[in-house]
PDB file of C-alpha atoms in Angstrom:
ATOM      1  CA  MET A   1     -12.680  -4.855   1.962  1.00 78.00           C
ATOM      2  CA  THR A   2     -14.484  -3.434   5.047  1.00 78.00           C
ATOM      3  CA  LEU A   3     -18.488  -2.863   3.565  1.00 82.00           C
ATOM      4  CA  SER A   4     -18.118  -6.918   1.637  1.00 80.00           C
ATOM      5  CA  ILE A   5     -15.979  -8.977   4.527  1.00 81.00           C
ATOM      6  CA  PHE A   6     -15.627  -7.295   7.912  1.00 81.00           C
ATOM      7  CA  PRO A   7     -19.800  -7.778   8.104  1.00 85.00           C
ATOM      8  CA  MET A   8     -19.617 -11.457   8.041  1.00 86.00           C
ATOM      9  CA  ASP A   9     -15.992 -12.042   9.297  1.00 81.00           C
ATOM     10  CA  ILE A  10     -16.678 -10.386  12.575  1.00 82.00           C
ATOM     11  CA  PRO A  11     -19.516 -12.030  13.676  1.00 86.00           C
ATOM     12  CA  SER A  12     -18.744 -15.083  12.402  1.00 85.00           C
ATOM     13  CA  ALA A  13     -15.596 -14.875  14.301  1.00 79.00           C
ATOM     14  CA  PHE A  14     -17.437 -14.266  17.587  1.00 83.00           C
ATOM     15  CA  ALA A  15     -19.220 -17.159  16.867  1.00 84.00           C
ATOM     16  CA  HIS A  16     -16.360 -19.433  16.019  1.00 81.00           C
ATOM     17  CA  LYS A  17     -18.051 -20.978  12.908  1.00 84.00           C
ATOM     18  CA  TRP A  18     -19.011 -19.487   9.846  1.00 85.00           C
ATOM     19  CA  LEU A  19     -22.839 -18.560  10.378  1.00 88.00           C
ATOM     20  CA  PHE A  20     -23.644 -17.401   6.409  1.00 88.00           C
ATOM     21  CA  ASP A  21     -24.742 -20.169   3.380  1.00 86.00           C
ATOM     22  CA  ASP A  22     -22.247 -21.775   0.718  1.00 82.00           C
ATOM     23  CA  ILE A  23     -22.971 -18.764  -1.738  1.00 81.00           C
ATOM     24  CA  THR A  24     -22.611 -16.247   1.075  1.00 85.00           C
ATOM     25  CA  CYS A  25     -18.576 -18.158   1.628  1.00 83.00           C
ATOM     26  CA  GLN A  26     -18.003 -17.943  -1.996  1.00 78.00           C
ATOM     27  CA  VAL A  27     -18.438 -14.406  -2.387  1.00 80.00           C
ATOM     28  CA  TYR A  28     -16.799 -13.665   0.688  1.00 83.00           C
ATOM     29  CA  ALA A  29     -14.071 -15.566  -0.329  1.00 80.00           C
ATOM     30  CA  MET A  30     -13.885 -13.905  -3.876  1.00 79.00           C
ATOM     31  CA  CYS A  31     -14.065 -10.671  -2.164  1.00 83.00           C
ATOM     32  CA  GLY A  32     -11.119 -11.409  -0.255  1.00 81.00           C
ATOM     33  CA  VAL A  33      -8.905 -12.327  -2.241  1.00 80.00           C
ATOM     34  CA  LEU A  34      -9.762  -9.664  -5.214  1.00 84.00           C
ATOM     35  CA  PHE A  35      -9.284  -6.426  -2.932  1.00 84.00           C
ATOM     36  CA  SER A  36      -6.184  -8.029  -1.180  1.00 80.00           C
ATOM     37  CA  MET A  37      -5.091  -9.068  -4.751  1.00 81.00           C
ATOM     38  CA  CYS A  38      -5.995  -5.036  -6.220  1.00 84.00           C
ATOM     39  CA  SER A  39      -4.538  -3.249  -3.057  1.00 81.00           C
ATOM     40  CA  LEU A  40      -0.519  -5.435  -3.886  1.00 81.00           C
ATOM     41  CA  THR A  41      -1.305  -4.389  -7.978  1.00 85.00           C
ATOM     42  CA  ASN A  42      -1.428  -0.740  -6.598  1.00 84.00           C
ATOM     43  CA  LEU A  43       1.460  -0.933  -4.688  1.00 81.00           C
ATOM     44  CA  THR A  44       3.160  -2.719  -7.782  1.00 82.00           C
ATOM     45  CA  ALA A  45       1.751  -0.342  -9.813  1.00 85.00           C
ATOM     46  CA  LEU A  46       2.991   2.677  -7.808  1.00 81.00           C
ATOM     47  CA  SER A  47       6.518   1.574  -6.760  1.00 81.00           C
ATOM     48  CA  SER A  48       6.772   1.354 -10.693  1.00 83.00           C
ATOM     49  CA  VAL A  49       5.347   4.764 -11.279  1.00 82.00           C
ATOM     50  CA  CYS A  50       7.924   6.613  -8.559  1.00 80.00           C
ATOM     51  CA  CYS A  51      10.707   4.569 -10.470  1.00 81.00           C
ATOM     52  CA  LEU A  52      10.197   6.027 -13.687  1.00 82.00           C
ATOM     53  CA  LYS A  53       9.230   9.115 -12.980  1.00 79.00           C
ATOM     54  CA  ILE A  54      13.205   9.237 -10.529  1.00 78.00           C
ATOM     55  CA  SER A  55      15.283   7.262 -12.150  1.00 79.00           C
ATOM     56  CA  PHE A  56      14.055   7.360 -15.700  1.00 80.00           C
ATOM     57  CA  PRO A  57      12.635  10.838 -16.341  1.00 79.00           C
ATOM     58  CA  ASN A  58      12.891  11.327 -19.987  1.00 80.00           C
ATOM     59  CA  TYR A  59       9.773   8.430 -19.468  1.00 77.00           C
ATOM     60  CA  GLY A  60       8.270   9.471 -16.434  1.00 76.00           C
ATOM     61  CA  ASN A  61       7.829  12.829 -16.977  1.00 78.00           C
ATOM     62  CA  ARG A  62       5.474  11.623 -19.705  1.00 81.00           C
ATOM     63  CA  PHE A  63       3.062   9.653 -17.414  1.00 82.00           C
ATOM     64  CA  SER A  64       0.029  12.312 -17.125  1.00 83.00           C
ATOM     65  CA  SER A  65      -3.326  11.884 -14.541  1.00 84.00           C
ATOM     66  CA  SER A  66      -5.027   9.746 -17.579  1.00 87.00           C
ATOM     67  CA  HIS A  67      -2.098   7.806 -17.981  1.00 86.00           C
ATOM     68  CA  ALA A  68      -2.929   7.278 -13.986  1.00 87.00           C
ATOM     69  CA  CYS A  69      -6.729   6.778 -14.867  1.00 89.00           C
ATOM     70  CA  VAL A  70      -5.916   3.340 -17.066  1.00 90.00           C
ATOM     71  CA  LEU A  71      -3.192   2.229 -14.901  1.00 89.00           C
ATOM     72  CA  LEU A  72      -6.082   1.600 -12.483  1.00 90.00           C
ATOM     73  CA  VAL A  73      -8.495   0.377 -14.435  1.00 91.00           C
ATOM     74  CA  ALA A  74      -5.824  -2.254 -15.947  1.00 90.00           C
ATOM     75  CA  ILE A  75      -4.963  -3.256 -12.162  1.00 89.00           C
ATOM     76  CA  TRP A  76      -8.878  -3.764 -11.409  1.00 89.00           C
ATOM     77  CA  CYS A  77      -9.226  -5.736 -13.931  1.00 86.00           C
ATOM     78  CA  TYR A  78      -5.901  -7.468 -14.007  1.00 84.00           C
ATOM     79  CA  ALA A  79      -6.472  -8.428  -9.992  1.00 83.00           C
ATOM     80  CA  THR A  80     -10.086  -9.792 -11.420  1.00 82.00           C
ATOM     81  CA  VAL A  81      -8.702 -12.024 -14.130  1.00 78.00           C
ATOM     82  CA  PHE A  82      -5.806 -13.972 -11.605  1.00 72.00           C
ATOM     83  CA  ALA A  83      -7.424 -13.705  -8.683  1.00 71.00           C
ATOM     84  CA  ILE A  84      -7.153 -17.232  -8.657  1.00 65.00           C
ATOM     85  CA  GLY A  85      -3.600 -17.306  -8.369  1.00 58.00           C
ATOM     86  CA  PRO A  86      -2.648 -15.376  -4.948  1.00 50.00           C
ATOM     87  CA  LEU A  87       0.521 -17.363  -4.576  1.00 49.00           C
ATOM     88  CA  THR A  88       2.151 -16.292  -7.896  1.00 56.00           C
ATOM     89  CA  GLN A  89       0.506 -12.618  -7.071  1.00 56.00           C
ATOM     90  CA  TYR A  90       2.619 -12.584  -4.032  1.00 73.00           C
ATOM     91  CA  ILE A  91       5.783 -13.591  -5.929  1.00 66.00           C
ATOM     92  CA  MET A  92       5.440 -11.513  -8.891  1.00 69.00           C
ATOM     93  CA  SER A  93       4.232  -7.798  -7.202  1.00 70.00           C
ATOM     94  CA  CYS A  94       7.348  -8.050  -4.401  1.00 71.00           C
ATOM     95  CA  THR A  95       9.260  -8.567  -7.340  1.00 75.00           C
ATOM     96  CA  VAL A  96       8.807  -5.528  -9.055  1.00 77.00           C
ATOM     97  CA  ILE A  97       8.001  -3.527  -5.576  1.00 75.00           C
ATOM     98  CA  PHE A  98      12.029  -4.334  -4.613  1.00 77.00           C
ATOM     99  CA  LEU A  99      13.005  -3.941  -8.284  1.00 79.00           C
ATOM    100  CA  SER A 100      11.575  -0.621  -8.178  1.00 78.00           C
ATOM    101  CA  TYR A 101      12.734   0.476  -5.046  1.00 76.00           C
ATOM    102  CA  THR A 102      16.447  -0.492  -5.585  1.00 79.00           C
ATOM    103  CA  PHE A 103      16.578   1.548  -8.880  1.00 80.00           C
ATOM    104  CA  ILE A 104      15.328   4.355  -6.697  1.00 77.00           C
ATOM    105  CA  LEU A 105      17.707   4.077  -4.150  1.00 76.00           C
ATOM    106  CA  LEU A 106      20.491   3.702  -6.298  1.00 79.00           C
ATOM    107  CA  THR A 107      19.048   6.677  -8.331  1.00 78.00           C
ATOM    108  CA  VAL A 108      18.823   8.336  -4.916  1.00 73.00           C
ATOM    109  CA  HIS A 109      22.698   7.640  -4.070  1.00 73.00           C
ATOM    110  CA  ARG A 110      23.980   8.853  -7.552  1.00 76.00           C
ATOM    111  CA  SER A 111      22.296  12.267  -7.300  1.00 72.00           C
ATOM    112  CA  ARG A 112      23.483  12.692  -3.837  1.00 70.00           C
ATOM    113  CA  ARG A 113      27.199  11.970  -4.823  1.00 71.00           C
ATOM    114  CA  ALA A 114      26.863  13.982  -8.093  1.00 70.00           C
ATOM    115  CA  ILE A 115      25.371  16.945  -5.184  1.00 66.00           C
ATOM    116  CA  GLN A 116      27.841  17.441  -3.292  1.00 65.00           C
ATOM    117  CA  GLN A 117      30.055  18.614  -6.447  1.00 64.00           C
ATOM    118  CA  HIS A 118      27.258  21.040  -6.814  1.00 63.00           C
ATOM    119  CA  GLN A 119      27.053  23.024  -3.051  1.00 54.00           C
ATOM    120  CA  SER A 120      24.797  25.551  -4.639  1.00 52.00           C
ATOM    121  CA  THR A 121      21.568  22.830  -4.721  1.00 52.00           C
ATOM    122  CA  LYS A 122      22.557  20.946  -2.395  1.00 52.00           C
ATOM    123  CA  ASN A 123      20.335  21.473   0.571  1.00 57.00           C
ATOM    124  CA  LYS A 124      16.875  21.535  -1.474  1.00 56.00           C
ATOM    125  CA  THR A 125      17.565  18.745  -3.794  1.00 56.00           C
ATOM    126  CA  THR A 126      18.882  16.613  -0.952  1.00 58.00           C
ATOM    127  CA  ASN A 127      15.976  17.128   1.375  1.00 63.00           C
ATOM    128  CA  ALA A 128      13.803  15.498  -1.905  1.00 62.00           C
ATOM    129  CA  HIS A 129      16.165  12.865  -1.972  1.00 64.00           C
ATOM    130  CA  SER A 130      16.170  11.903   1.889  1.00 67.00           C
ATOM    131  CA  LEU A 131      12.382  12.655   1.952  1.00 69.00           C
ATOM    132  CA  ILE A 132      11.918   9.898  -1.687  1.00 69.00           C
ATOM    133  CA  VAL A 133      14.481   7.363   0.423  1.00 69.00           C
ATOM    134  CA  LYS A 134      12.440   7.585   4.126  1.00 73.00           C
ATOM    135  CA  LEU A 135       9.046   6.599   2.039  1.00 73.00           C
ATOM    136  CA  SER A 136      10.871   3.928  -0.044  1.00 71.00           C
ATOM    137  CA  VAL A 137      12.054   2.241   2.800  1.00 74.00           C
ATOM    138  CA  ALA A 138       9.031   2.994   4.902  1.00 77.00           C
ATOM    139  CA  VAL A 139       6.695   1.337   2.241  1.00 75.00           C
ATOM    140  CA  CYS A 140       9.612  -1.856   1.698  1.00 73.00           C
ATOM    141  CA  ILE A 141       9.249  -2.213   5.230  1.00 78.00           C
ATOM    142  CA  GLY A 142       5.514  -1.985   5.891  1.00 77.00           C
ATOM    143  CA  PHE A 143       4.897  -4.647   2.694  1.00 77.00           C
ATOM    144  CA  LEU A 144       7.383  -7.371   4.323  1.00 78.00           C
ATOM    145  CA  GLY A 145       5.855  -6.604   7.758  1.00 80.00           C
ATOM    146  CA  THR A 146       1.752  -6.550   6.321  1.00 81.00           C
ATOM    147  CA  TRP A 147       2.386  -9.869   3.480  1.00 80.00           C
ATOM    148  CA  SER A 148       4.815 -12.009   4.466  1.00 82.00           C
ATOM    149  CA  PRO A 149       3.127 -13.233   7.644  1.00 85.00           C
ATOM    150  CA  TYR A 150       0.387 -14.298   5.284  1.00 82.00           C
ATOM    151  CA  ALA A 151       2.485 -15.853   2.744  1.00 80.00           C
ATOM    152  CA  ILE A 152       4.492 -17.825   5.343  1.00 83.00           C
ATOM    153  CA  THR A 153       1.011 -19.054   6.598  1.00 83.00           C
ATOM    154  CA  ALA A 154      -0.494 -19.684   2.922  1.00 78.00           C
ATOM    155  CA  MET A 155       2.676 -21.625   1.787  1.00 79.00           C
ATOM    156  CA  SER A 156       2.738 -23.445   5.533  1.00 79.00           C
ATOM    157  CA  ALA A 157      -0.906 -24.464   4.649  1.00 75.00           C
ATOM    158  CA  ALA A 158       0.129 -25.585   1.128  1.00 71.00           C
ATOM    159  CA  PHE A 159       3.128 -27.581   1.789  1.00 76.00           C
ATOM    160  CA  ILE A 160       2.711 -28.802   4.861  1.00 75.00           C
ATOM    161  CA  ASP A 161      -0.155 -30.732   6.821  1.00 71.00           C
ATOM    162  CA  THR A 162      -2.814 -27.815   7.076  1.00 71.00           C
ATOM    163  CA  THR A 163      -3.889 -29.192  10.624  1.00 74.00           C
ATOM    164  CA  LEU A 164      -0.322 -28.192  11.572  1.00 76.00           C
ATOM    165  CA  VAL A 165      -1.090 -24.785  10.987  1.00 77.00           C
ATOM    166  CA  PRO A 166      -3.384 -23.516  14.022  1.00 80.00           C
ATOM    167  CA  PRO A 167      -6.688 -21.770  13.108  1.00 78.00           C
ATOM    168  CA  THR A 168      -5.284 -18.256  15.067  1.00 81.00           C
ATOM    169  CA  ALA A 169      -2.091 -17.909  12.522  1.00 81.00           C
ATOM    170  CA  PHE A 170      -4.673 -17.455   9.222  1.00 80.00           C
ATOM    171  CA  ALA A 171      -6.607 -14.685  11.795  1.00 80.00           C
ATOM    172  CA  VAL A 172      -3.976 -12.862  12.554  1.00 84.00           C
ATOM    173  CA  SER A 173      -1.755 -13.437   8.826  1.00 84.00           C
ATOM    174  CA  ALA A 174      -5.002 -11.913   7.376  1.00 80.00           C
ATOM    175  CA  ILE A 175      -5.716  -9.127   9.906  1.00 81.00           C
ATOM    176  CA  PHE A 176      -1.475  -7.933   8.542  1.00 81.00           C
ATOM    177  CA  ALA A 177      -2.158  -8.125   5.609  1.00 79.00           C
ATOM    178  CA  LYS A 178      -5.599  -6.698   5.516  1.00 76.00           C
ATOM    179  CA  SER A 179      -3.751  -3.281   7.478  1.00 78.00           C
ATOM    180  CA  SER A 180      -1.685  -2.867   4.325  1.00 74.00           C
ATOM    181  CA  THR A 181      -4.825  -1.103   2.906  1.00 72.00           C
ATOM    182  CA  VAL A 182      -4.845   1.518   5.968  1.00 76.00           C
ATOM    183  CA  TYR A 183      -0.851   1.097   6.136  1.00 75.00           C
ATOM    184  CA  ASN A 184       0.289   2.154   2.843  1.00 70.00           C
ATOM    185  CA  PRO A 185      -1.720   5.622   2.315  1.00 73.00           C
ATOM    186  CA  THR A 186      -1.429   6.721   5.751  1.00 77.00           C
ATOM    187  CA  VAL A 187       2.647   6.362   5.141  1.00 75.00           C
ATOM    188  CA  TYR A 188       2.557   8.605   2.077  1.00 72.00           C
ATOM    189  CA  LEU A 189       0.555  11.186   3.528  1.00 74.00           C
ATOM    190  CA  LEU A 190       2.818  11.318   7.149  1.00 72.00           C
ATOM    191  CA  CYS A 191       5.219  11.995   4.229  1.00 70.00           C
ATOM    192  CA  LYS A 192       3.799  14.884   2.161  1.00 67.00           C
ATOM    193  CA  PRO A 193       5.978  17.925   3.019  1.00 63.00           C
ATOM    194  CA  ASN A 194       3.160  19.993   3.747  1.00 64.00           C
ATOM    195  CA  PHE A 195       0.727  17.624   5.698  1.00 62.00           C
ATOM    196  CA  PRO A 196       1.361  19.252   8.733  1.00 63.00           C
ATOM    197  CA  ILE A 197      -0.139  22.710   7.386  1.00 65.00           C
ATOM    198  CA  HIS A 198      -3.000  20.864   6.134  1.00 63.00           C
ATOM    199  CA  PHE A 199      -2.834  19.249   9.098  1.00 64.00           C
ATOM    200  CA  TYR A 200      -3.837  22.718  10.757  1.00 65.00           C
ATOM    201  CA  ARG A 201      -5.839  24.000   8.660  1.00 70.00           C
ATOM    202  CA  LEU A 202      -8.563  20.797   8.811  1.00 67.00           C
ATOM    203  CA  LYS A 203      -7.858  21.069  13.153  1.00 69.00           C
ATOM    204  CA  ILE A 204      -8.974  25.205  12.337  1.00 72.00           C
ATOM    205  CA  LEU A 205     -12.336  24.134  10.284  1.00 70.00           C
ATOM    206  CA  LEU A 206     -13.488  21.470  13.021  1.00 72.00           C
ATOM    207  CA  ILE A 207     -12.981  23.944  15.822  1.00 73.00           C
ATOM    208  CA  LEU A 208     -14.877  26.523  13.762  1.00 71.00           C
ATOM    209  CA  ASP A 209     -17.845  24.306  12.428  1.00 70.00           C
ATOM    210  CA  LEU A 210     -18.197  22.960  16.580  1.00 68.00           C
ATOM    211  CA  HIS A 211     -18.105  26.930  18.167  1.00 65.00           C
ATOM    212  CA  ASN A 212     -20.962  27.693  14.891  1.00 69.00           C
ATOM    213  CA  ARG A 213     -22.483  24.869  15.600  1.00 67.00           C
ATOM    214  CA  TYR A 214     -22.912  25.749  19.821  1.00 65.00           C
ATOM    215  CA  THR A 215     -23.623  29.553  19.048  1.00 66.00           C
ATOM    216  CA  SER A 216     -26.142  29.547  16.304  1.00 57.00           C
TER     217      SER A 216
END
């Protein structure tokens, strides 16, 4: 999205008009829909995999890296084929994501009630469950926050006179929707238990690299 859309989007925004030809406009629209849908479908698949591993472990534990590769290929094929129906894709992904995280939260709630009866393993399992709950809530909030303005604007333009929707609304809603590609990986990264350790190691490596450059 950064390589295919922003180089055309940014100069056109400053010029207050489209600076390229009609064919480039069609390519721009196709890339925007394709990458946005692919990102949204990735979130849908990720929530489903999390749901399988937590709520249905008998099936989720069979999920391997080869399954993940096949799933990613299927996601890209799905996004490519159905890129012409973004409104339906929003509705479908939203439903799957919320159902998946609902199952996860219900499973976590039942597990915590069971843990209260077995105090010996309470601390370790409770911490893992708390992490899953925080992750699920953060992803759901991020999904609503990034895609709701786009959905509202798109539906308003579809069912109301397009001239009544200001151009600023289209621009701001698109920015929010595209920010999901940054928000969700950041949430998963920050929620990793060993993230501070890796971040500290990376900081040390950067300092050593800078020191070696200046001393050499």
